[in-house]
Coordinates of C-alpha atoms in Angstrom, one line a residue:
X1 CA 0.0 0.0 0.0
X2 CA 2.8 2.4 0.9
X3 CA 4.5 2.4 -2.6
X4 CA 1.3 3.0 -4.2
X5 CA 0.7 5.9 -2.3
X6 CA 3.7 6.5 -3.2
X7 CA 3.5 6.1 -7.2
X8 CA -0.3 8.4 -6.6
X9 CA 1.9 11.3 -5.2
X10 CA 4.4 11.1 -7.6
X11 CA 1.9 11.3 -10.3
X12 CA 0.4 13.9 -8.8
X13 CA 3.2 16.2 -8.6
X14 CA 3.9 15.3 -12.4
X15 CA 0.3 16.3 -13.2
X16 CA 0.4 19.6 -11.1
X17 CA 4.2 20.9 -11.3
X18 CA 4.5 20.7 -7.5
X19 CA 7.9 18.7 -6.4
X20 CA 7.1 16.1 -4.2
X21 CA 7.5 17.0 -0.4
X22 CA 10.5 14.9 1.4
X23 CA 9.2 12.6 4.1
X24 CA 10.1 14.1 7.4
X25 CA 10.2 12.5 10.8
X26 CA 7.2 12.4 13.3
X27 CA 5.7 15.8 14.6
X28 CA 7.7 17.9 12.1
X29 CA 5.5 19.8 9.6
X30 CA 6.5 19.2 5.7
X31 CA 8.6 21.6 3.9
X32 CA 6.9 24.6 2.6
X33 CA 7.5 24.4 -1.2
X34 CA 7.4 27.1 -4.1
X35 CA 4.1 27.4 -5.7
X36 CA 4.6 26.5 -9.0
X37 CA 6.5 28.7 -11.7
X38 CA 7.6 30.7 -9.0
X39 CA 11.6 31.2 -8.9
X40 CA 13.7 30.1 -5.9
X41 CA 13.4 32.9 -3.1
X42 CA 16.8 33.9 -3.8
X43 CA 16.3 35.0 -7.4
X44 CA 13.3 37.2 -7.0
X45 CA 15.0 40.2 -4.8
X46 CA 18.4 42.0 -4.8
X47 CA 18.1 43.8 -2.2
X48 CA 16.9 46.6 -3.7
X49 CA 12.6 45.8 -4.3
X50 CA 13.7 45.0 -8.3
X51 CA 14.8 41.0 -9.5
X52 CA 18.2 40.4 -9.9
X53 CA 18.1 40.6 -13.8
X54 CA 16.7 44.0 -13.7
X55 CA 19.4 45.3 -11.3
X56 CA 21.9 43.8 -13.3
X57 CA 20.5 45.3 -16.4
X58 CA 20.6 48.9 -14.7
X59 CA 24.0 48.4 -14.0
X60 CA 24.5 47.8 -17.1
X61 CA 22.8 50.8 -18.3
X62 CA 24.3 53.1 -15.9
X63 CA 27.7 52.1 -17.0
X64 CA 27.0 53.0 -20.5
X65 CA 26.3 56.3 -19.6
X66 CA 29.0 57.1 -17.3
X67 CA 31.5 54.6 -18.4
X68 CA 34.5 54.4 -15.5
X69 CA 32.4 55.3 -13.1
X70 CA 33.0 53.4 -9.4
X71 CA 30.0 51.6 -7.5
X72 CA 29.2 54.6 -5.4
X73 CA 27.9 56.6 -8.5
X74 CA 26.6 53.4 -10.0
X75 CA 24.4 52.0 -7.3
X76 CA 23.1 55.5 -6.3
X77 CA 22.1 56.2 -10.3
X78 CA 20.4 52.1 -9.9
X79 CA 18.8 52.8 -6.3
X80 CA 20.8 49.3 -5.3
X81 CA 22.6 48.5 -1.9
X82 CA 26.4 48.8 -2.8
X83 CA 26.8 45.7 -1.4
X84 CA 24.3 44.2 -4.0
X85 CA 25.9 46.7 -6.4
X86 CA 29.1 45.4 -6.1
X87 CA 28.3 41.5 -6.2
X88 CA 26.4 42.2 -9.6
X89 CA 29.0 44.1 -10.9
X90 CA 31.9 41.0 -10.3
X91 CA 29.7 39.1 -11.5
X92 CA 29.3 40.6 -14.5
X93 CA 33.3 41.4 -14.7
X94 CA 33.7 37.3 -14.2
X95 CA 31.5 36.9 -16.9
X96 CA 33.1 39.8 -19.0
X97 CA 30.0 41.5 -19.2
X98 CA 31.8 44.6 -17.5
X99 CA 36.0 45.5 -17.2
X100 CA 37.0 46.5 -13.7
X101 CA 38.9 50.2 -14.8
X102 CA 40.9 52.0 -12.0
X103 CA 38.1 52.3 -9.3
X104 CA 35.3 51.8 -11.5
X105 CA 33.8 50.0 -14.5
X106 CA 33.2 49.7 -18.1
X107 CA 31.3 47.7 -20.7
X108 CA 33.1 44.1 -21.1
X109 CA 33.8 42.8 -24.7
X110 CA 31.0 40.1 -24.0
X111 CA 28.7 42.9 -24.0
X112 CA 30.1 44.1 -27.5
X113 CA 29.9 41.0 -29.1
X114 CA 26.7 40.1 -28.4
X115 CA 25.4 43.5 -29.5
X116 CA 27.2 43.3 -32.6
X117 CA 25.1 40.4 -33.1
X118 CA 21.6 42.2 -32.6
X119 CA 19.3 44.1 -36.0
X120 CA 16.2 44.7 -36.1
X121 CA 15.5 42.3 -39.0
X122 CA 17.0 39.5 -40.0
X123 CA 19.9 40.2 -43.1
X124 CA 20.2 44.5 -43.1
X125 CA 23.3 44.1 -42.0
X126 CA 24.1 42.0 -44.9
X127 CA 21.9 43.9 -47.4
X128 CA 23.1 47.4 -46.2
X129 CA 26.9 46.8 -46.1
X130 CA 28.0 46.7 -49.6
X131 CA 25.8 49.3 -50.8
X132 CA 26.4 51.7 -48.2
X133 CA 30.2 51.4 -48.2
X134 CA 29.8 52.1 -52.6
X135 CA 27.6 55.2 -51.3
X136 CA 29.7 56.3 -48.7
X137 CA 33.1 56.2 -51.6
X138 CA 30.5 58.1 -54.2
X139 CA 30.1 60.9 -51.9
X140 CA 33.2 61.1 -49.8
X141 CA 30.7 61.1 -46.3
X142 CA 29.8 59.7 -43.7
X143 CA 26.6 56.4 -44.3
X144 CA 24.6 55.1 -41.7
X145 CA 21.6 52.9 -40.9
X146 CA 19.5 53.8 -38.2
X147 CA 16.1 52.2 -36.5
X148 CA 14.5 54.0 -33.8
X149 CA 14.1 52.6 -30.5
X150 CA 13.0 53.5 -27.3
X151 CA 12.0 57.1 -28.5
X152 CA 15.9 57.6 -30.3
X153 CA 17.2 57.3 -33.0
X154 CA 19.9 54.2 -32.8
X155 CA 22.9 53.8 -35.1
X156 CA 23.0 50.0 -36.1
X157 CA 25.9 50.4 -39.3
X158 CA 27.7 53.0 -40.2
X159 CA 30.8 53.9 -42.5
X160 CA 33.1 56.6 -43.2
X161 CA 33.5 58.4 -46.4
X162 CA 37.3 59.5 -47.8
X163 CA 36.1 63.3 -48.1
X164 CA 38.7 65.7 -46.6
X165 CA 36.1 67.4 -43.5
X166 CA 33.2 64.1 -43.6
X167 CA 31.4 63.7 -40.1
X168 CA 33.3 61.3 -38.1
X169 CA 31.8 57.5 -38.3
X170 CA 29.3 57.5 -35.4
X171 CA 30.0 54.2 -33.0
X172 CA 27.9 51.7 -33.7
X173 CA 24.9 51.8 -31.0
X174 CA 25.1 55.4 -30.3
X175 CA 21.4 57.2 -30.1
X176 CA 20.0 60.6 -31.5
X177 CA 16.7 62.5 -30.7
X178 CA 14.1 60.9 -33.4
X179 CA 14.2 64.1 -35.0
X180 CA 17.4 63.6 -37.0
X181 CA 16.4 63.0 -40.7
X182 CA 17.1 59.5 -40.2
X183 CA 14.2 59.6 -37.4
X184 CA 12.0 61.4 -39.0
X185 CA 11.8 59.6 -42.1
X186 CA 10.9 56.6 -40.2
X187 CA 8.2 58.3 -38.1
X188 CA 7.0 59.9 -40.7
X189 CA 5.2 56.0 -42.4
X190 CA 4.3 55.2 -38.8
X191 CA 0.7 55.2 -37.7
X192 CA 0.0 57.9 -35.7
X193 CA -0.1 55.8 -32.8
X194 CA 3.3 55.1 -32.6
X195 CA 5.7 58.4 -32.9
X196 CA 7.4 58.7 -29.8
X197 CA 6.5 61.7 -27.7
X198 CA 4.7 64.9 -28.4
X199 CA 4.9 66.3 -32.1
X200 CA 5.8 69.8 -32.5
X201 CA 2.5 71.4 -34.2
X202 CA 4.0 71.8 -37.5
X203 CA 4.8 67.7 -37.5
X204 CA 1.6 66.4 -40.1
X205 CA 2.6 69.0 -42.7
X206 CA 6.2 68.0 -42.6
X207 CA 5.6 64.4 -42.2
X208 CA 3.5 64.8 -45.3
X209 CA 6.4 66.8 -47.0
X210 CA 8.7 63.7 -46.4
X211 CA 6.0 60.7 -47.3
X212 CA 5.7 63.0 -50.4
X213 CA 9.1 63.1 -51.4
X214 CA 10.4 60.5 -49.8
X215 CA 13.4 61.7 -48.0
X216 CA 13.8 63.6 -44.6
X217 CA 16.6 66.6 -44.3
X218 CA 18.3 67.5 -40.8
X219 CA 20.4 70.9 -41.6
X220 CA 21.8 71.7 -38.3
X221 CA 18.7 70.6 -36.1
X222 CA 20.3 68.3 -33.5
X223 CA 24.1 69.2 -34.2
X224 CA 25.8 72.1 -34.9
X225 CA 27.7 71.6 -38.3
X226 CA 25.9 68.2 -39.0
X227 CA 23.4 68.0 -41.7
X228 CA 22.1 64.3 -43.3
X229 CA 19.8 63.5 -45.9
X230 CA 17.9 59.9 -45.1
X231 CA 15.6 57.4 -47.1
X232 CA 12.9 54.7 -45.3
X233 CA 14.4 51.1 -45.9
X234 CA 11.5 48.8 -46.6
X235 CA 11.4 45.2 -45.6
X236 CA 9.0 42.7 -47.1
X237 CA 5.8 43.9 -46.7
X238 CA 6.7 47.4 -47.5
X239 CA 6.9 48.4 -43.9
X240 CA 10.2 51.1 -43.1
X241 CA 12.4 48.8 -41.4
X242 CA 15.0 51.3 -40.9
X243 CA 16.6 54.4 -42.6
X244 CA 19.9 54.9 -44.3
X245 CA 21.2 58.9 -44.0
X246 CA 24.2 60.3 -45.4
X247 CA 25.6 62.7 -42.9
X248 CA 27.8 65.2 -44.1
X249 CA 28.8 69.3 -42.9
X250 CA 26.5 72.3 -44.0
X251 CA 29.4 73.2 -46.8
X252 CA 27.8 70.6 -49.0
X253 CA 23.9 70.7 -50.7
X254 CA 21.6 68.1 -49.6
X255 CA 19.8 68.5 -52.5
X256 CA 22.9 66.9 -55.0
X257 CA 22.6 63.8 -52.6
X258 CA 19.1 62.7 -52.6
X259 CA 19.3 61.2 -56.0
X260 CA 21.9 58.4 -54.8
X261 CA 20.7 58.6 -51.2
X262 CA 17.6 57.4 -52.9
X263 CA 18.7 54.7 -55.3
X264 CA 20.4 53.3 -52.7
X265 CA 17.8 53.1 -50.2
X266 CA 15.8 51.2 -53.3
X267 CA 18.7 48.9 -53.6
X268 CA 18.8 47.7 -49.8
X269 CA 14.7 47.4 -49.6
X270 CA 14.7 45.3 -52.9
X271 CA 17.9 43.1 -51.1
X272 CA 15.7 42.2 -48.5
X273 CA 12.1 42.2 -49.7
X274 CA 14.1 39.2 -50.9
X275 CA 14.4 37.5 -47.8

């Protein structure tokens, strides 16, 4: 009788999720057990009223802002313990998620390589490199592709042109206000739902300028002596994907780029609509 009382709890905790409870001697009360899908205690705090992955995660964030800064700075900016600051972070240098600098910290090459491995659709990458590089040589500037995220825009690819005074190649990663030209052209296609933030009132008839014409101009707006011209990148079902600007200095016309800005942008859409 005992091992088939046995076998029905078993199958009862394989029916329900719930481990089965160890036997335990005479007058002691059974081991409390999770309920089920709930993590061990351990993982669901760090201290700080967040789970551990999202205190790690703000570490990580913080560090990208103020890279070298020491766990003071860092676990104030997070609103973490130190001491739970400072176990996350040499965790994270063990794992080389972040480098131990002086008295502070950095991003870790782990970090960089698994970014490096991130788009937001499968194959731009590979669709946008040769072209951009042959637009970047035809016009001596600066190319980049761009998506926006998180209310930015974010440089995914970019590449330097050979033009004595062209904008220096942006790191890959690095963010923008949306309203660059390489934002704005994207915003511009998206239904009206989705723009990031409050418009400026003069937004629809600009947006419509852009749909219009197809190309978005920045001359000076976010950065003094940077203009860029940008073109939607389409994927498959013809929705903008991403944006490719060419960023040069206000001594050059935007105007003599838009052609080949364009016919570029046509030649990375048609590259992956067939994907």
């Amino acid at each position: 009788m005992n091992g088939q009382h046995g076998l029905r709890e078993a199958a009862t905790a394989a029916r329900t999720g719930e481990p089965r409870a160890r036997a335990t001697r005479t007058g002691e009360p059974p081991a409390r057990t999770a309920r089920t899908g709930e993590p061990p205690a351990r993982a669901v705090a760090d201290g700080g009223g967040r789970s551990v992955l999202a205190g790690a995660f703000a570490l990580l964030e913080a560090v990208e802002r103020a890279e070298g800064a020491g766990l003071t700075r860092l676990a104030a900016e997070c609103g973490l313990p130190k001491t739970t600051a400072y176990r996350l972070l040499e965790q994270m240098a063990e794992l080389g998620a972040v480098e131990r600098r002086g008295g502070g910290y950095r991003m870790g090459p782990r970090i960089f390589r698994l970014g490096q491995g991130w788009q937001p659709h499968p194959g731009l990458r590979a669709a946008a490199r040769g072209p951009a590089r042959r637009l970047a040589a035809l016009t001596g500037a600066t190319v980049t592709v761009n998506v926006l995220r998180e209310g930015r825009t974010l440089v995914v690819d970019s590449t330097t042109g050979d033009r004595a005074g062209a904008v220096t190649r942006p790191p890959d990663g690095v963010t923008h206000p949306w309203f660059t030209a390489a934002g704005k052209v994207l915003v511009a296609e998206t239904p009206p739902q989705l723009p990031p933030g409050p418009l400026p009132a003069t937004w629809q008839r600009e947006a419509a300028a852009i749909r219009a014409r197809g190309v978005a101009f920045d001359r000076q707006t976010v950065l003094a002596g940077v203009c860029c011209v940008a073109v939607p990148l389409h994927g498959p079902n013809g929705t903008p994907l991403a944006s490719l600007a060419v960023v040069t200095d206000p001594a050059h016309s935007l105007d003599r780029l838009v052609g080949a800005v364009q016919q570029t942008g046509r030649a990375i859409s048609t590259a992956l609509r067939g994907r």
